[in-house]
PDB file of C-alpha atoms in Angstrom:
ATOM      1  CA  UNK A  10       0.000   0.000   0.000  1.00 83.00           C
ATOM      2  CA  UNK A  11       2.745   2.469   0.853  1.00 87.00           C
ATOM      3  CA  UNK A  12       4.456   1.872  -2.477  1.00 89.00           C
ATOM      4  CA  UNK A  13       1.135   2.506  -4.249  1.00 89.00           C
ATOM      5  CA  UNK A  14       0.714   5.789  -2.355  1.00 90.00           C
ATOM      6  CA  UNK A  15       4.314   6.901  -2.919  1.00 90.00           C
ATOM      7  CA  UNK A  16       4.254   6.221  -6.676  1.00 88.00           C
ATOM      8  CA  UNK A  17       1.399   8.706  -6.939  1.00 88.00           C
ATOM      9  CA  UNK A  18       3.274  11.366  -5.002  1.00 90.00           C
ATOM     10  CA  UNK A  19       0.760  11.360  -2.165  1.00 91.00           C
ATOM     11  CA  UNK A  20       1.557  11.883   1.501  1.00 92.00           C
ATOM     12  CA  UNK A  21       0.136   9.573   4.163  1.00 93.00           C
ATOM     13  CA  UNK A  22      -1.850  11.622   6.677  1.00 93.00           C
ATOM     14  CA  UNK A  23      -2.877   8.662   8.837  1.00 93.00           C
ATOM     15  CA  UNK A  24      -3.045   4.883   8.753  1.00 93.00           C
ATOM     16  CA  UNK A  25      -5.926   2.912  10.219  1.00 91.00           C
ATOM     17  CA  UNK A  26      -5.862  -0.851  10.721  1.00 86.00           C
ATOM     18  CA  UNK A  27      -9.172  -2.571  10.057  1.00 80.00           C
ATOM     19  CA  UNK A  28      -9.400  -5.910  11.833  1.00 80.00           C
ATOM     20  CA  UNK A  29     -13.024  -6.608  10.893  1.00 77.00           C
ATOM     21  CA  UNK A  30     -13.953  -9.346   8.448  1.00 75.00           C
ATOM     22  CA  UNK A  31     -14.119  -8.103   4.854  1.00 71.00           C
ATOM     23  CA  UNK A  32     -17.867  -8.724   4.628  1.00 74.00           C
ATOM     24  CA  UNK A  33     -18.567  -6.768   7.827  1.00 77.00           C
ATOM     25  CA  UNK A  34     -20.776  -3.731   7.907  1.00 78.00           C
ATOM     26  CA  UNK A  35     -18.982  -0.414   8.392  1.00 77.00           C
ATOM     27  CA  UNK A  36     -20.832  -0.189  11.725  1.00 77.00           C
ATOM     28  CA  UNK A  37     -18.676  -3.130  12.863  1.00 77.00           C
ATOM     29  CA  UNK A  38     -15.454  -1.357  11.908  1.00 83.00           C
ATOM     30  CA  UNK A  39     -14.247   0.711  14.892  1.00 86.00           C
ATOM     31  CA  UNK A  40     -11.637   2.619  12.875  1.00 89.00           C
ATOM     32  CA  UNK A  41     -14.109   3.761  10.207  1.00 89.00           C
ATOM     33  CA  UNK A  42     -15.290   6.915  12.063  1.00 92.00           C
ATOM     34  CA  UNK A  43     -11.632   7.962  12.405  1.00 94.00           C
ATOM     35  CA  UNK A  44     -11.113   7.578   8.647  1.00 93.00           C
ATOM     36  CA  UNK A  45     -14.148   9.755   7.949  1.00 93.00           C
ATOM     37  CA  UNK A  46     -13.084  12.352  10.531  1.00 96.00           C
ATOM     38  CA  UNK A  47      -9.609  12.584   8.998  1.00 96.00           C
ATOM     39  CA  UNK A  48     -11.211  13.635   5.709  1.00 95.00           C
ATOM     40  CA  UNK A  49     -13.937  15.820   7.209  1.00 96.00           C
ATOM     41  CA  UNK A  50     -11.413  17.686   9.396  1.00 95.00           C
ATOM     42  CA  UNK A  51      -9.339  18.508   6.316  1.00 95.00           C
ATOM     43  CA  UNK A  52      -6.319  16.444   7.361  1.00 94.00           C
ATOM     44  CA  UNK A  53      -6.561  14.302   4.197  1.00 94.00           C
ATOM     45  CA  UNK A  54      -8.076  14.535   0.719  1.00 94.00           C
ATOM     46  CA  UNK A  55      -8.908  10.890   0.160  1.00 94.00           C
ATOM     47  CA  UNK A  56      -8.850   7.264   1.185  1.00 93.00           C
ATOM     48  CA  UNK A  57      -6.535   4.543  -0.075  1.00 93.00           C
ATOM     49  CA  UNK A  58      -7.704   1.019   0.707  1.00 89.00           C
ATOM     50  CA  UNK A  59      -6.588  -2.489  -0.271  1.00 86.00           C
ATOM     51  CA  UNK A  60      -9.818  -2.991  -2.259  1.00 83.00           C
ATOM     52  CA  UNK A  61     -13.237  -1.401  -2.698  1.00 83.00           C
ATOM     53  CA  UNK A  62     -14.897  -4.277  -0.839  1.00 79.00           C
ATOM     54  CA  UNK A  63     -13.097  -3.165   2.331  1.00 80.00           C
ATOM     55  CA  UNK A  64     -14.975   0.144   2.084  1.00 83.00           C
ATOM     56  CA  UNK A  65     -18.464  -1.261   1.595  1.00 80.00           C
ATOM     57  CA  UNK A  66     -20.080  -4.587   1.037  1.00 76.00           C
ATOM     58  CA  UNK A  67     -23.773  -3.949   1.533  1.00 81.00           C
ATOM     59  CA  UNK A  68     -25.618  -1.983  -1.214  1.00 84.00           C
ATOM     60  CA  UNK A  69     -27.035   0.590   1.210  1.00 84.00           C
ATOM     61  CA  UNK A  70     -23.508   1.310   2.468  1.00 85.00           C
ATOM     62  CA  UNK A  71     -22.375   1.898  -1.109  1.00 88.00           C
ATOM     63  CA  UNK A  72     -25.097   4.489  -1.648  1.00 90.00           C
ATOM     64  CA  UNK A  73     -24.374   6.320   1.604  1.00 90.00           C
ATOM     65  CA  UNK A  74     -20.625   6.241   0.911  1.00 91.00           C
ATOM     66  CA  UNK A  75     -21.116   7.715  -2.570  1.00 92.00           C
ATOM     67  CA  UNK A  76     -23.184  10.488  -0.986  1.00 93.00           C
ATOM     68  CA  UNK A  77     -20.440  11.118   1.562  1.00 94.00           C
ATOM     69  CA  UNK A  78     -17.806  11.308  -1.204  1.00 94.00           C
ATOM     70  CA  UNK A  79     -19.950  13.812  -3.078  1.00 94.00           C
ATOM     71  CA  UNK A  80     -20.496  15.905   0.053  1.00 95.00           C
ATOM     72  CA  UNK A  81     -16.842  15.961   1.123  1.00 95.00           C
ATOM     73  CA  UNK A  82     -15.179  16.024  -2.288  1.00 94.00           C
ATOM     74  CA  UNK A  83     -12.921  13.162  -1.159  1.00 95.00           C
ATOM     75  CA  UNK A  84     -11.468  10.528  -3.449  1.00 92.00           C
ATOM     76  CA  UNK A  85     -10.975   6.792  -3.040  1.00 91.00           C
ATOM     77  CA  UNK A  86      -8.185   4.803  -4.632  1.00 91.00           C
ATOM     78  CA  UNK A  87      -7.195   1.140  -4.458  1.00 90.00           C
ATOM     79  CA  UNK A  88      -4.355  -0.739  -6.135  1.00 87.00           C
ATOM     80  CA  UNK A  89      -6.865  -3.256  -7.504  1.00 79.00           C
ATOM     81  CA  UNK A  90      -9.406  -0.829  -8.958  1.00 72.00           C
ATOM     82  CA  UNK A  91      -9.598  -0.222 -12.679  1.00 58.00           C
ATOM     83  CA  UNK A  92     -10.747   3.322 -12.076  1.00 54.00           C
ATOM     84  CA  UNK A  93     -10.466   5.376  -8.921  1.00 54.00           C
ATOM     85  CA  UNK A  94     -13.517   7.041  -7.448  1.00 55.00           C
ATOM     86  CA  UNK A  95     -12.629  10.674  -7.844  1.00 57.00           C
ATOM     87  CA  UNK A  96     -14.238  13.896  -6.896  1.00 51.00           C
ATOM     88  CA  UNK A  97     -12.981  17.204  -8.189  1.00 45.00           C
ATOM     89  CA  UNK A  98     -11.780  19.867  -5.819  1.00 48.00           C
ATOM     90  CA  UNK A  99     -13.276  23.331  -5.778  1.00 47.00           C
ATOM     91  CA  UNK A 100     -10.409  24.524  -8.015  1.00 48.00           C
ATOM     92  CA  UNK A 101     -11.424  21.948 -10.650  1.00 46.00           C
ATOM     93  CA  UNK A 102      -8.373  19.720 -10.247  1.00 49.00           C
ATOM     94  CA  UNK A 103      -8.654  16.009  -9.562  1.00 50.00           C
ATOM     95  CA  UNK A 104      -6.606  14.141  -6.934  1.00 49.00           C
ATOM     96  CA  UNK A 105      -4.273  12.660  -9.553  1.00 50.00           C
ATOM     97  CA  UNK A 106      -3.969  15.775 -11.681  1.00 42.00           C
ATOM     98  CA  UNK A 107      -0.328  16.757 -12.176  1.00 37.00           C
ATOM     99  CA  UNK A 108      -1.259  20.346 -11.338  1.00 33.00           C
ATOM    100  CA  UNK A 109      -3.047  19.410  -8.125  1.00 33.00           C
ATOM    101  CA  UNK A 110      -1.448  20.333  -4.803  1.00 34.00           C
ATOM    102  CA  UNK A 111       0.201  17.536  -2.852  1.00 39.00           C
ATOM    103  CA  UNK A 112      -2.442  15.128  -1.609  1.00 42.00           C
ATOM    104  CA  UNK A 113      -2.745  13.541   1.751  1.00 49.00           C
ATOM    105  CA  UNK A 114      -4.245  10.130   2.107  1.00 57.00           C
ATOM    106  CA  UNK A 115      -6.079   8.305   4.859  1.00 58.00           C
ATOM    107  CA  UNK A 116      -7.221   4.743   4.641  1.00 56.00           C
ATOM    108  CA  UNK A 117      -7.430   1.330   6.195  1.00 51.00           C
ATOM    109  CA  UNK A 118      -4.518  -1.077   5.963  1.00 50.00           C
ATOM    110  CA  UNK A 119      -4.775  -4.877   6.078  1.00 44.00           C
ATOM    111  CA  UNK A 120      -4.558  -6.169   9.627  1.00 43.00           C
ATOM    112  CA  UNK A 121      -1.399  -7.867  10.850  1.00 40.00           C
ATOM    113  CA  UNK A 122      -1.526 -11.498   9.852  1.00 39.00           C
ATOM    114  CA  UNK A 123      -3.737 -10.685   6.890  1.00 35.00           C
ATOM    115  CA  UNK A 124      -3.430 -13.042   3.958  1.00 39.00           C
ATOM    116  CA  UNK A 125      -3.152 -10.086   1.580  1.00 38.00           C
ATOM    117  CA  UNK A 126       0.417  -9.411   0.604  1.00 38.00           C
ATOM    118  CA  UNK A 127       1.551  -5.789   0.729  1.00 39.00           C
ATOM    119  CA  UNK A 128       2.047  -4.280  -2.705  1.00 38.00           C
TER     120      UNK A 128
END
């Protein structure tokens, strides 16, 4: 994950370890409110996660998360995604735009002992 972040020129604002099962609801993920607060407080511009399924599994969570992204202007990126979920900043730039200011990133990391290999 860190290599993925560094190759994009992003700065890690915070790292949160999610020990919940992948298919868990976000309500069962104690670190999730901290991830959201990091974005909402302006300490980070987006979330980097191992995969989209770690961010939502249930359809209603997907819809609420998309609404939250729209409201906050945050972006989501994963090494496995074909296309990042991006929101444009008020200046019109996107998180991966070469003219964008340096980004900060907040997101869950695989728990210790996870079967996912770091990238």
